[in-house]
Coordinates of C-alpha atoms in Angstrom, one line a residue:
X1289 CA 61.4 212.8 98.9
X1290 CA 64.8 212.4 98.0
X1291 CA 66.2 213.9 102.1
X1292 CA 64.5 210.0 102.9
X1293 CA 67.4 208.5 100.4
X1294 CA 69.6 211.2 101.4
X1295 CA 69.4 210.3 105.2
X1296 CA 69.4 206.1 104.2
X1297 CA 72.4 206.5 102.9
X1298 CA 74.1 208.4 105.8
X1299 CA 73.0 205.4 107.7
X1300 CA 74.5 202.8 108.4
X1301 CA 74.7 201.6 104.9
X1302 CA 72.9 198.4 105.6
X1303 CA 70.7 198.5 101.8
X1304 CA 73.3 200.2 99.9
X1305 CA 76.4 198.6 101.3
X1306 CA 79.0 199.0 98.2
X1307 CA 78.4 195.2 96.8
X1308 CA 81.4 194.7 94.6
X1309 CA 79.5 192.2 92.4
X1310 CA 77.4 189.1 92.7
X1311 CA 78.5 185.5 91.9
X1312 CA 76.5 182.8 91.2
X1313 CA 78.1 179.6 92.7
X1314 CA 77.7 176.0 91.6
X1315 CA 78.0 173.2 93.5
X1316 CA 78.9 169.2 92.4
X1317 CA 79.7 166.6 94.8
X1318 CA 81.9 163.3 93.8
X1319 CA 82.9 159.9 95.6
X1320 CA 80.2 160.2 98.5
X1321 CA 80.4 156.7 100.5
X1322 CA 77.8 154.3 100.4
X1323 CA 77.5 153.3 103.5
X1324 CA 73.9 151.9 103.0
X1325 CA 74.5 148.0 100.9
X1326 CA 70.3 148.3 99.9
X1327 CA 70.6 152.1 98.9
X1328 CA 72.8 155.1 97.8
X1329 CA 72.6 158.0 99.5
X1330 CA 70.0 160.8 98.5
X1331 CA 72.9 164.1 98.6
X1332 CA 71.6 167.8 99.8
X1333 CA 74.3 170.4 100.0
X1334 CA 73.0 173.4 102.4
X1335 CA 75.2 176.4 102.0
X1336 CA 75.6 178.4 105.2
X1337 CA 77.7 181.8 105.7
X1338 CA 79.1 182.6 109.5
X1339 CA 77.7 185.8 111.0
X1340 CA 79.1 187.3 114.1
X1341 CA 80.1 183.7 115.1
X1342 CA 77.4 181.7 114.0
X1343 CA 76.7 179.4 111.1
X1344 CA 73.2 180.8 109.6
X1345 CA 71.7 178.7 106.1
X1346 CA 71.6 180.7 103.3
X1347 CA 69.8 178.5 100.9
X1348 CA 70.3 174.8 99.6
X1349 CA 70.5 172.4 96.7
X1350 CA 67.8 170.3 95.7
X1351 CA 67.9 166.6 97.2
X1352 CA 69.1 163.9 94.5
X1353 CA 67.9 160.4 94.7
X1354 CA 70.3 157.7 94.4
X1355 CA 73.2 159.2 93.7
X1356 CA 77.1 159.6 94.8
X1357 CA 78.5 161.8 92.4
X1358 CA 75.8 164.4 92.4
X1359 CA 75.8 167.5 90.4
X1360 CA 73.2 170.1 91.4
X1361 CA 71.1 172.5 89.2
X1362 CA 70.3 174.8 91.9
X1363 CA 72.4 178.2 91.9
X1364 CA 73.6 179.8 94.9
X1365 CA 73.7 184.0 94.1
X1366 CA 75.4 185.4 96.6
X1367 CA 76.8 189.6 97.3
X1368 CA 80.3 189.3 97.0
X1369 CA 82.2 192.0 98.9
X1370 CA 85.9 192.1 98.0
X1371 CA 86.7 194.0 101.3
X1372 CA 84.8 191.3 104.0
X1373 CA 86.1 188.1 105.0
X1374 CA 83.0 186.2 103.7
X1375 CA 83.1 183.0 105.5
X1376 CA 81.2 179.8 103.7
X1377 CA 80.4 176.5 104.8
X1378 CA 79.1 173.8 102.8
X1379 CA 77.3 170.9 104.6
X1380 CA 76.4 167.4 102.6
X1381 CA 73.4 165.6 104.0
X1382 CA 71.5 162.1 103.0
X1383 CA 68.3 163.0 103.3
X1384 CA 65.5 160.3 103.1
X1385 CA 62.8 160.3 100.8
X1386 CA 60.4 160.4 103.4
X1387 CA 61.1 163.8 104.9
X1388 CA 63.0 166.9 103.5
X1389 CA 64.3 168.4 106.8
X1390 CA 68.2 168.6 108.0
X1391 CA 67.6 167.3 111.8
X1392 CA 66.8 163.8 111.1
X1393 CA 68.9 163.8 108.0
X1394 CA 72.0 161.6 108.6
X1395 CA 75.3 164.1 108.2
X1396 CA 78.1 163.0 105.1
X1397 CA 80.9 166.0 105.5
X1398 CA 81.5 169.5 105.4
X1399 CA 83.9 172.0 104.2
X1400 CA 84.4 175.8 105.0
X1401 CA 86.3 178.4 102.8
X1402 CA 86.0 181.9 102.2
X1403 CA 84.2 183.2 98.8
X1404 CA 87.3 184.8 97.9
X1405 CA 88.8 181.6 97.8
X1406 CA 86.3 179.8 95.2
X1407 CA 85.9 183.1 93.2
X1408 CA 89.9 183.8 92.8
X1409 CA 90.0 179.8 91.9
X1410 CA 86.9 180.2 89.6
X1411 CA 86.8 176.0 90.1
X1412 CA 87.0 175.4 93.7
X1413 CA 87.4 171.6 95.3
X1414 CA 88.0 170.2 98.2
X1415 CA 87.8 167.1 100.8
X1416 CA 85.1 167.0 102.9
X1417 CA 85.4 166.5 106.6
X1418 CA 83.7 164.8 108.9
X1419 CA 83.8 165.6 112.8
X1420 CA 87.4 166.8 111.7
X1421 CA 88.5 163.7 110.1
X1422 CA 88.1 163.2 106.5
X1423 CA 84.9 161.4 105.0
X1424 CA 86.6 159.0 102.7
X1425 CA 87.1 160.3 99.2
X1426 CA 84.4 162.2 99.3
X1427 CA 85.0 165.9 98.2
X1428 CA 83.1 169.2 96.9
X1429 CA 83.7 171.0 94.0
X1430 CA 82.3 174.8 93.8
X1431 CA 82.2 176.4 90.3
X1432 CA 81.9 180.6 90.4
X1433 CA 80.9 182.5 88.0
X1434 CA 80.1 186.4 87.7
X1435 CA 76.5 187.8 87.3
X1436 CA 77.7 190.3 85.4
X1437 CA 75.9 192.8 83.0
X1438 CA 71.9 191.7 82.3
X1439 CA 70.6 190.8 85.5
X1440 CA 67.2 189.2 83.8
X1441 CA 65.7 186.0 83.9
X1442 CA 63.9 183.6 81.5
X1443 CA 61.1 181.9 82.6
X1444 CA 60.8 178.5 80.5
X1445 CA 58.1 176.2 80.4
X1446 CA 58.6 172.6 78.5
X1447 CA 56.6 169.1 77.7
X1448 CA 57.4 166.3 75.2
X1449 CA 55.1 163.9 73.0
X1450 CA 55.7 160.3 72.0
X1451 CA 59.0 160.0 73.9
X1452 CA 60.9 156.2 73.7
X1453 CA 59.7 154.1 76.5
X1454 CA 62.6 152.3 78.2
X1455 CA 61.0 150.6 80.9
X1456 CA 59.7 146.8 80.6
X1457 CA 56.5 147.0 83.1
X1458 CA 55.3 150.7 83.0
X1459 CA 56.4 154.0 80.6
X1460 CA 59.4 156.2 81.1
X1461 CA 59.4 158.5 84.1
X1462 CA 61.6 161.3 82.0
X1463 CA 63.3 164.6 83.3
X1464 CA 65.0 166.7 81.1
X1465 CA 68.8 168.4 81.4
X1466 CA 69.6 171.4 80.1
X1467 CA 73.5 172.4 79.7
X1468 CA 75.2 175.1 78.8
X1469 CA 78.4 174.6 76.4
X1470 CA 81.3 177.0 77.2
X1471 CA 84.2 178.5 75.4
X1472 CA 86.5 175.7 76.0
X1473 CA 83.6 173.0 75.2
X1474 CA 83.2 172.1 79.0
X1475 CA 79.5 171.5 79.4
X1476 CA 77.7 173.4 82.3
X1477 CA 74.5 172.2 83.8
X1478 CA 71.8 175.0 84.0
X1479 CA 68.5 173.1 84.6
X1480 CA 67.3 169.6 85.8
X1481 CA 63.6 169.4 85.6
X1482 CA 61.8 166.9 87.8
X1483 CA 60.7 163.5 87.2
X1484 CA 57.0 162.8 85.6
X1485 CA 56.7 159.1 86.4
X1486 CA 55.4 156.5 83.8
X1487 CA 54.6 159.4 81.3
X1488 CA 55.6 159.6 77.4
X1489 CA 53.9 162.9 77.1
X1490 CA 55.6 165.0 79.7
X1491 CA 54.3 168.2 81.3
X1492 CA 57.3 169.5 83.3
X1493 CA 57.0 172.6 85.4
X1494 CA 58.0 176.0 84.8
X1495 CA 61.1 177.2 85.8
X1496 CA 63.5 180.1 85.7
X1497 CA 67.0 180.7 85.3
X1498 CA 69.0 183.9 85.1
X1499 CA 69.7 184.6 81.1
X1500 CA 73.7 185.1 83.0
X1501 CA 73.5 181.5 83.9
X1502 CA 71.7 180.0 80.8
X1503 CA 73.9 181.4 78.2
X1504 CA 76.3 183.6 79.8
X1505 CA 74.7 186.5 78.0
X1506 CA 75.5 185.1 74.1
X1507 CA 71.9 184.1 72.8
X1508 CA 74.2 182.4 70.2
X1509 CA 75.8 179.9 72.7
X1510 CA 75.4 176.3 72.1
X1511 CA 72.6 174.8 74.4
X1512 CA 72.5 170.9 74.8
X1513 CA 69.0 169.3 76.1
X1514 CA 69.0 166.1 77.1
X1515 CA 66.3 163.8 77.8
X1516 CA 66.5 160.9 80.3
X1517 CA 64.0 158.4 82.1
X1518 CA 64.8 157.9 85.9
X1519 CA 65.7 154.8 87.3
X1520 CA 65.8 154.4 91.7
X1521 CA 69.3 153.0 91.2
X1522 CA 70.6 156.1 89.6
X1523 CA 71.2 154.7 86.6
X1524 CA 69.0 156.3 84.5
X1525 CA 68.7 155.3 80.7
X1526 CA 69.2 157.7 78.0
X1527 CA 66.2 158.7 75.9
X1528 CA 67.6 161.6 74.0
X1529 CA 69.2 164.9 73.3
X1530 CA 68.9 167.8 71.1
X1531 CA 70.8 171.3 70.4
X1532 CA 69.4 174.9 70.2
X1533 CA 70.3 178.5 71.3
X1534 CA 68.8 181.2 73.4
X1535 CA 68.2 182.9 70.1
X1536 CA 65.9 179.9 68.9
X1537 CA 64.6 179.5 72.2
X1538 CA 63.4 183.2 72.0
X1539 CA 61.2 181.9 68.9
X1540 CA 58.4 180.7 71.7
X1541 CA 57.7 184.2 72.6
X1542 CA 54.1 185.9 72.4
X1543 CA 52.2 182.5 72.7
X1544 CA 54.4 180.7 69.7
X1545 CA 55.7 177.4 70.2
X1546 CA 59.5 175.6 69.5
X1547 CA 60.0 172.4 68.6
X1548 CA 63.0 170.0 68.7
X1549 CA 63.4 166.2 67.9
X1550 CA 64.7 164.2 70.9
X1551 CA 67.6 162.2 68.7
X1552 CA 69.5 159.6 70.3
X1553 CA 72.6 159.1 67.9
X1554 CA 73.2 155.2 68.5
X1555 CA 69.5 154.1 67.4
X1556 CA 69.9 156.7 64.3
X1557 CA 73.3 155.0 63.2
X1558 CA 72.1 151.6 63.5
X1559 CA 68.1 151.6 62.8
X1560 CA 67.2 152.7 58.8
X1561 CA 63.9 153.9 59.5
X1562 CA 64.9 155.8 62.6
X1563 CA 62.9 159.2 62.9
X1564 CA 62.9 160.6 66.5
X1565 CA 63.0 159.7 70.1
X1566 CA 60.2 162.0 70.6
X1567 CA 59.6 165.3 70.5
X1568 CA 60.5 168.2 72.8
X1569 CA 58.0 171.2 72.9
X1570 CA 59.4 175.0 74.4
X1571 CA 55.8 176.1 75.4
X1572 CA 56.6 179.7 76.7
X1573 CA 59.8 181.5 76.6
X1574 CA 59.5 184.5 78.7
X1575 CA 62.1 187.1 79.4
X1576 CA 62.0 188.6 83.1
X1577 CA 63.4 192.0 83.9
X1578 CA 64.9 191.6 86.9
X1579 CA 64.8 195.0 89.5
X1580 CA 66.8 196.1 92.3
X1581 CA 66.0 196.8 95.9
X1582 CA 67.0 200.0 95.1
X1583 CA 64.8 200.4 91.9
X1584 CA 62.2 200.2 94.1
X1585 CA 62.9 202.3 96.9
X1586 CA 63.8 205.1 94.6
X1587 CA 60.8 204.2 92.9
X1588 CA 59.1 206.0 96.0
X1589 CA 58.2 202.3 97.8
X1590 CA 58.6 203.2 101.6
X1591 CA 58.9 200.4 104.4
X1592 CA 56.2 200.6 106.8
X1593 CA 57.3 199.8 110.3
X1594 CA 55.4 198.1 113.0
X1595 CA 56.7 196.9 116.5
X1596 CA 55.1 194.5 118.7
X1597 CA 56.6 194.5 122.2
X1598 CA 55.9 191.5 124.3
X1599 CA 54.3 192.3 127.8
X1600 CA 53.9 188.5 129.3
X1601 CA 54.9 187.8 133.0
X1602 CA 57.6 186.0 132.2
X1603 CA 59.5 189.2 131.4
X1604 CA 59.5 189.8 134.9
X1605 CA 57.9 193.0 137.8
X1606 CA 58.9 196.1 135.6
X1607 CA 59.9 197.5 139.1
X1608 CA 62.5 195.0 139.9
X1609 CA 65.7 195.8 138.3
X1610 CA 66.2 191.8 137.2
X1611 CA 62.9 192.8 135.2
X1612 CA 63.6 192.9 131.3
X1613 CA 61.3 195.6 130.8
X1614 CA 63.2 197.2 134.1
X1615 CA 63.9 201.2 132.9
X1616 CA 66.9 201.6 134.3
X1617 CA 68.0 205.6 134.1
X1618 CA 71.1 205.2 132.1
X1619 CA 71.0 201.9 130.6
X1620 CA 68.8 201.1 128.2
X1621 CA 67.1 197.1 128.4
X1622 CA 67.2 194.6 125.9
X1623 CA 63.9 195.8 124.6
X1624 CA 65.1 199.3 123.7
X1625 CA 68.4 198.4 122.3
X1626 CA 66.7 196.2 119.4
X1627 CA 63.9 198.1 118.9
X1628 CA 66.2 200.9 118.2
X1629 CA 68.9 199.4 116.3
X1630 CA 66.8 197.6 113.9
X1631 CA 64.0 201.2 113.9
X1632 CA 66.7 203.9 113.4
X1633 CA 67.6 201.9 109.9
X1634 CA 63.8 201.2 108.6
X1635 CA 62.4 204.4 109.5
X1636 CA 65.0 205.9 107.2
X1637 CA 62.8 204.6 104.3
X1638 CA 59.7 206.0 105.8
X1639 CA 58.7 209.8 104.9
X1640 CA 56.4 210.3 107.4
X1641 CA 58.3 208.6 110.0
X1642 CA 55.2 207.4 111.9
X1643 CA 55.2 204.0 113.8
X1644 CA 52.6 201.7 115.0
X1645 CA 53.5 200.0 117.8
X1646 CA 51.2 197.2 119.6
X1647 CA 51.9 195.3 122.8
X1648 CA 50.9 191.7 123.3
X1649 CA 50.3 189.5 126.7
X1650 CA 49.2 192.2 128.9
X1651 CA 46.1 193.0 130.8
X1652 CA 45.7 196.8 130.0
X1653 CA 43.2 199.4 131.0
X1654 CA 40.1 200.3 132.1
X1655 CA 38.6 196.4 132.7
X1656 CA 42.3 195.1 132.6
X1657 CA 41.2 192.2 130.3
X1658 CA 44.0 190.1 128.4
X1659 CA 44.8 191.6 125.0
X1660 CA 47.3 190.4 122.2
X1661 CA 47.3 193.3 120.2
X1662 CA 46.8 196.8 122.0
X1663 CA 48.3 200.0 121.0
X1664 CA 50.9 201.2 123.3
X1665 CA 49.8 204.2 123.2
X1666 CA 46.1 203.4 124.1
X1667 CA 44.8 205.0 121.2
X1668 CA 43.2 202.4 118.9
X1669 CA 42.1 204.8 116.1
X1670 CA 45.7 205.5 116.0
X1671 CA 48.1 203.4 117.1
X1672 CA 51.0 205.5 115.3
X1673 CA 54.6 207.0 117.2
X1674 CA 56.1 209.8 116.0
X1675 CA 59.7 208.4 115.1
X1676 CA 61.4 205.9 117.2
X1677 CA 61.3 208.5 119.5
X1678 CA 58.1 208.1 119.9
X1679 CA 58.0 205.1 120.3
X1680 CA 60.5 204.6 122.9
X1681 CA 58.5 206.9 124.9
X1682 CA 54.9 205.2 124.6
X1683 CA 56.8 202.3 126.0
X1684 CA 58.3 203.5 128.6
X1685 CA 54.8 205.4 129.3
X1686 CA 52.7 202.4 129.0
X1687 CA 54.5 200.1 131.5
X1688 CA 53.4 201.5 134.6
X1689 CA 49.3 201.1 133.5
X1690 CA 49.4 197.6 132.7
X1691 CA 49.4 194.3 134.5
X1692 CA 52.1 192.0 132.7
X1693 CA 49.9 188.6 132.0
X1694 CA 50.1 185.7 129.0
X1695 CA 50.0 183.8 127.3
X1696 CA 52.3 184.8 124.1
X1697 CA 50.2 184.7 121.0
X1698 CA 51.8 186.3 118.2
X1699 CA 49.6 185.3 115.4
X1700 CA 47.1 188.6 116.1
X1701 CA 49.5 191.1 115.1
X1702 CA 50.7 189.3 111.9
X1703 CA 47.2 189.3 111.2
X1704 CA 46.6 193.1 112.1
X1705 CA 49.8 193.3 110.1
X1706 CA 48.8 191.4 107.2
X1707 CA 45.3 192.7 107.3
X1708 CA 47.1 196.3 105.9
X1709 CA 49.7 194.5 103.6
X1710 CA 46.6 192.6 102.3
X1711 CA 45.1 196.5 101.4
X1712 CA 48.2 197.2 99.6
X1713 CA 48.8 194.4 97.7
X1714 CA 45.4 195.2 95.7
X1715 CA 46.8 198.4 94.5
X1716 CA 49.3 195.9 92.7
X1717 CA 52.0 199.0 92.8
X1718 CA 55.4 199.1 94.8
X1719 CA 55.0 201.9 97.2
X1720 CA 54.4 200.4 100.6
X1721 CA 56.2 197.0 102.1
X1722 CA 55.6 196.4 105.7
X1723 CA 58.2 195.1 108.1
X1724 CA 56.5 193.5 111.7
X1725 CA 59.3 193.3 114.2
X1726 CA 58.0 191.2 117.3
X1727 CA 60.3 191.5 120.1
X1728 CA 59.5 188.7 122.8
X1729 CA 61.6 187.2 125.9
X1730 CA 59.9 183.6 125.2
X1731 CA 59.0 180.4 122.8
X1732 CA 55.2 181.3 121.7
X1733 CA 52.0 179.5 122.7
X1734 CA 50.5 179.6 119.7
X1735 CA 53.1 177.9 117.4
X1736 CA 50.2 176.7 115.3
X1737 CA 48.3 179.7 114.7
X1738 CA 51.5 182.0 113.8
X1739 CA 52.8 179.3 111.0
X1740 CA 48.9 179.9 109.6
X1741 CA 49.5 183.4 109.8
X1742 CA 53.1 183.3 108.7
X1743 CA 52.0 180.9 105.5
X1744 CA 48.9 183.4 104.6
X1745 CA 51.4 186.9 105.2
X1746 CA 54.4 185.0 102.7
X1747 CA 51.9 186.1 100.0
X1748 CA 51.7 189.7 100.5
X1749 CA 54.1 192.6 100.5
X1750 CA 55.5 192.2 104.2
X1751 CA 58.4 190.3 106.6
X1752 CA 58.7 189.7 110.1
X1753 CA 61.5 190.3 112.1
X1754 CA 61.4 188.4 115.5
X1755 CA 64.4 189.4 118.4
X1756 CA 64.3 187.1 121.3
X1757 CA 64.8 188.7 124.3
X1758 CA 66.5 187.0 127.1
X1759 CA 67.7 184.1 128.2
X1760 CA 64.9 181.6 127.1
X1761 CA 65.5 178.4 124.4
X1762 CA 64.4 179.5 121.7
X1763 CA 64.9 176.8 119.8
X1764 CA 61.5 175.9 118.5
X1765 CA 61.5 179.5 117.0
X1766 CA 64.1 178.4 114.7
X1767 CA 61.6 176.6 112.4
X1768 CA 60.0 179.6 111.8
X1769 CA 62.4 181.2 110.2
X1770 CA 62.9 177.9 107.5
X1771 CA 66.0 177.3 108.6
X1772 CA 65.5 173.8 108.8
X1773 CA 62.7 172.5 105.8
X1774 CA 60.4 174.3 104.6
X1775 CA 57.2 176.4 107.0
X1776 CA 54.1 174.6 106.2
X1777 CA 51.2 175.5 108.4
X1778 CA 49.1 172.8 110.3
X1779 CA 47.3 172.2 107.1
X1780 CA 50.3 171.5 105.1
X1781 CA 50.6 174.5 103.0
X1782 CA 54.3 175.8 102.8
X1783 CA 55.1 179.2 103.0
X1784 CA 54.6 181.0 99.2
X1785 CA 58.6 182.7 100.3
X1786 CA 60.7 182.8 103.7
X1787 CA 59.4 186.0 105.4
X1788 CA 60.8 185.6 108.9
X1789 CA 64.2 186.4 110.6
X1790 CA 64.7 184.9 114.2
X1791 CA 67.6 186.4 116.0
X1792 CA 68.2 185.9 119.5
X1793 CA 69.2 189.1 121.0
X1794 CA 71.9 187.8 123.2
X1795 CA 74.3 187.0 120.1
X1796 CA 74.6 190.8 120.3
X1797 CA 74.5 191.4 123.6
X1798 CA 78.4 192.5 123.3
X1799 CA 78.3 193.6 119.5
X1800 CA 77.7 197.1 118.6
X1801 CA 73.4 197.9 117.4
X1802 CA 74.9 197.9 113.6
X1803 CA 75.8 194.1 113.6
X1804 CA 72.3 193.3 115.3
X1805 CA 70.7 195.6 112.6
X1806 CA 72.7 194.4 109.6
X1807 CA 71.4 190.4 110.9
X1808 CA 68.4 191.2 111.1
X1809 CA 67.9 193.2 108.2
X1810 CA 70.2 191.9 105.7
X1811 CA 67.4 189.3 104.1
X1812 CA 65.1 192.7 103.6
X1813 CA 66.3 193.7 100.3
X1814 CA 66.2 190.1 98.7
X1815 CA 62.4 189.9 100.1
X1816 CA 61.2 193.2 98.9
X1817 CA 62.5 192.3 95.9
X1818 CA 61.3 188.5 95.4
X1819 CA 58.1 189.9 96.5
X1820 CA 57.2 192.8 93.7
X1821 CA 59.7 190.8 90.6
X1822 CA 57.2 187.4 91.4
X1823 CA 53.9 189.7 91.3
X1824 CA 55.3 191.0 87.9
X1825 CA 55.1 194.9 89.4
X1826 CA 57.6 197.2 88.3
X1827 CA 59.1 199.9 90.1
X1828 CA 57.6 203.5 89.4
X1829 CA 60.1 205.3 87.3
X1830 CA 60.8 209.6 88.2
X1831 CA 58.1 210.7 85.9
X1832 CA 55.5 207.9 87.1
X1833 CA 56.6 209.1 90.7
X1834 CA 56.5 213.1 90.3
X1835 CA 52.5 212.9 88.3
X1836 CA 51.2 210.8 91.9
X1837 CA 52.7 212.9 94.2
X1838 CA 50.0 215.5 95.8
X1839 CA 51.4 218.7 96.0
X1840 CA 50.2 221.2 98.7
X1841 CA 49.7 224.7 98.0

């Protein structure tokens, strides 16, 4: 098996690219204007990274109420490549407490810089602009720090008991802070819980943190805790704080408990009979071993590849050269270039190099009835192309039999899709992850039905890659990628983790197929891995992989 690894990484070095290292980065914000008398603003910073000449999100803070000097606990981890002009932008939005999502959010200021920038600097600030002109005082400070050495995480899970109540009418709402103290005594926040409201006996969620980030890999470090009990103004009162290391943290292993007592200095200097402010309970410390894209794929995972082409009317008369599905005898369509740029890479990953490939939209042979997921090559038993090749050639072979129809549903072939990755996931073992790449020329008519089937697919091993084809607005296809918010299906339910990559094909019309393959693609590795390290399955290691292996004679 090793030729598949072999040929990957004569590729074009999409999953092995020679990351230099990765940094974790950050993020506080300070004088934001208050332009609202009744209210401060609620701050979100989204992080966004230009591609090929577009701004695409990366990931984003948390939202904080009330505040305009905020100081997130959520990390950015981001690939740094010392070679590549990494481009970064950093975007500051009020967003209400009614909704979470950037379009109706009201814009505060921006920045852009490169990452070599903020990692030579380590401490990174700057003014925030505003439609060019500056946003007051308001500015950004970025803080990076290498993830070097143990790349595990700690899963922590904490509650309290008897804390101080500070509020007149109801009890405290208390979150809990957890900071790191560094070298030079700087203090560097790590965690902010959320808020239990009117609750003295606090049951906070689990959360996890890299043990980089938590202690900078000294267990001995100094770790400050501090309790607090939210107040709307931002103001929020002070119930208590405690020290303790990693070490002593460690002591909650293997169903044991830690305990610490909330103090809060001031009451104990001035009240005799002063005990406690409460007391802090670590419920479960657990240590995470954290594995590579590549663990896995040398593990003997393979990436199962599926197309789905989109046969609708809208795509045009196959015959008629304006067609997108025209074949034109030396000049591939639209179709074929993404299908091949973004195949030639996965099927590099796949030992038996066979392909399903489906068509959707089309009236297709013998009664010509509508069908949204056929196999190109007509043969339902087996729907499977031998290499890209292959597949190329089913499509260009099953144009001429069918009658190009609608509407375009998508939502049947995530489910035939998911309906395999559903098999696998049973097996709870890393050796198949499917990739669905839809290509499709149009917004889909089934919006609902594909963010049901995109919500129940987050939760198995799979992604889906969609290419729009064209010149359509795709626009409302952007959601589905969670560029904006969070997916929730009609019910409500929000996607488990962001499986789908929307890329309009003609951003690439003029690039070369690596750059389309590389976008499309580059979110694979993070997903594979997300996917197995949340299910707790490990990759198989050389001995597991050589005893499972069937040898022929």
């Amino acid at each position: 098996m090793s030729n598949i690894y072999e040929s990957a990484a004569n590729t074009l070095g999409l999953f092995s690219s020679p990351c230099l290292t990765k940094v974790e980065l950050r993020v506080a914000c300070k004088g934001i204007s208050d332009r609202d008398a009744l209210s401060k603003p609620d701050p979100c910073v989204v992080l966004k990274m230009q591609s090929h000449g577009q701004w695409l999100e990366v990931d984003r803070t948390e939202v904080i109420r009330s505040a305009l000097n905020p100081t997130f606990s959520k990390v950015f981890t981001m690939d740094f490549y010392f070679e590549e002009v990494q481009r970064l932008r950093f975007e500051l939005y009020d967003i209400s407490s009614s909704h979470n999502g950037i379009k109706e959010a009201d814009f505060l200021g921006a920045t852009e810089c490169t990452l070599g920038q903020i990692v030579s600097q380590r401490k990174f600030s700057k003014s925030l602009l505003k439609h060019g002109c500056s946003a007051g005082k308001s500015s950004i400070m970025i803080i990076a720090e290498e993830l070097s050495g143990n790349g595990d995480y700690v899963e922590l899970s904490f509650s309290a008991r008897k804390l101080d109540d500070k509020d007149f009418f109801s009890k405290s709402d208390p979150f809990l802070e957890i900071f790191r103290v560094n070298d030079d005594a700087t203090q560097q926040l790590v965690h902010r819980t959320e808020t239990i409201m009117n609750n003295l006996n606090p049951v906070w969620k689990t959360f996890k943190v890299s043990v980089n980030s938590l202690c900078s890999g000294d267990h001995d470090r100094k770790l400050k805790c501090t309790v607090w009990d939210w107040d709307s103004n931002g103001k929020h009162d002070f119930i208590g704080e405690f020290q303790t290391t990693f070490k002593e943290m460690r002591g909650a292993m293997d169903g044991k408990q830690m305990q610490w007592e909330c103090i809060n200095p001031k009451y104990k200097m001035k009240k005799k009979n002063y005990k406690n402010s409460g007391i802090v309970i670590l419920n479960q410390c657990k240590i995470i071993k954290m594995h590579s894209f590549l663990d896995y794929i040398m593990g003997g995972c393979q990436i199962q590849f599926t197309v789905a082409i989109d046969f609708t009317a809208s795509n045009g008369d196959p015959r008629n050269s304006c067609s997108l599905h025209y074949i034109h005898p030396y000049q591939p369509n639209e179709y074929l270039k993404a299908l091949v740029a973004v195949g030639e890479i996965c099927q590099d990953y796949d030992s038996d190099k066979m392909f399903p490939a489906f068509g959707f939209g089309a009236r297709i042979p013998p009664d010509f009835k509508v069908s949204h997921d056929f196999a190109v090559n007509f043969n339902e038993d087996n729907p499977e192309c031998a290499g890209i090749q292959g597949v190329v050639e089913a499509y260009q072979n099953c144009l001429p039999k069918i009658q190009l129809y609608g509407p375009t549903n998508i939502a049947p072939i995530i489910q035939k899709v998911a309906g395999s990755a559903s098999r696998e996931m049973h097996t709870k073992e890393a050796m198949q992850y499917f990739i669905l790449l839809i290509l499709t020329d149009g917004v889909i008519t089934d919006m609902a039905d594909t963010r049901e089937a995109i919500v129940h697919a987050s939760h198995l091993p799979m992604s889906v890659i969609i290419v729009g084809v064209g010149n359509a607005d795709f626009s409302d296809m952007q959601m589905l990628d969670g560029d904006d918010g969070i997916l929730r299906s009609p019910k409500g339910e929000p996607v488990l983790r962001d499986i789908v990559q929307f890329v309009p094909f003609r951003n690439f019309k003029h690039a070369s197929p690596a750059a389309l393959a590389k976008s499309v693609l580059a979110e694979v590795p993070n997903q594979v891995v997300d996917y197995y390290n949340s299910k707790g399955i490990k990759p198989k290691c050389a001995s597991e992989l050589e005893s499972s292996r069937t040898f022929g004679p």
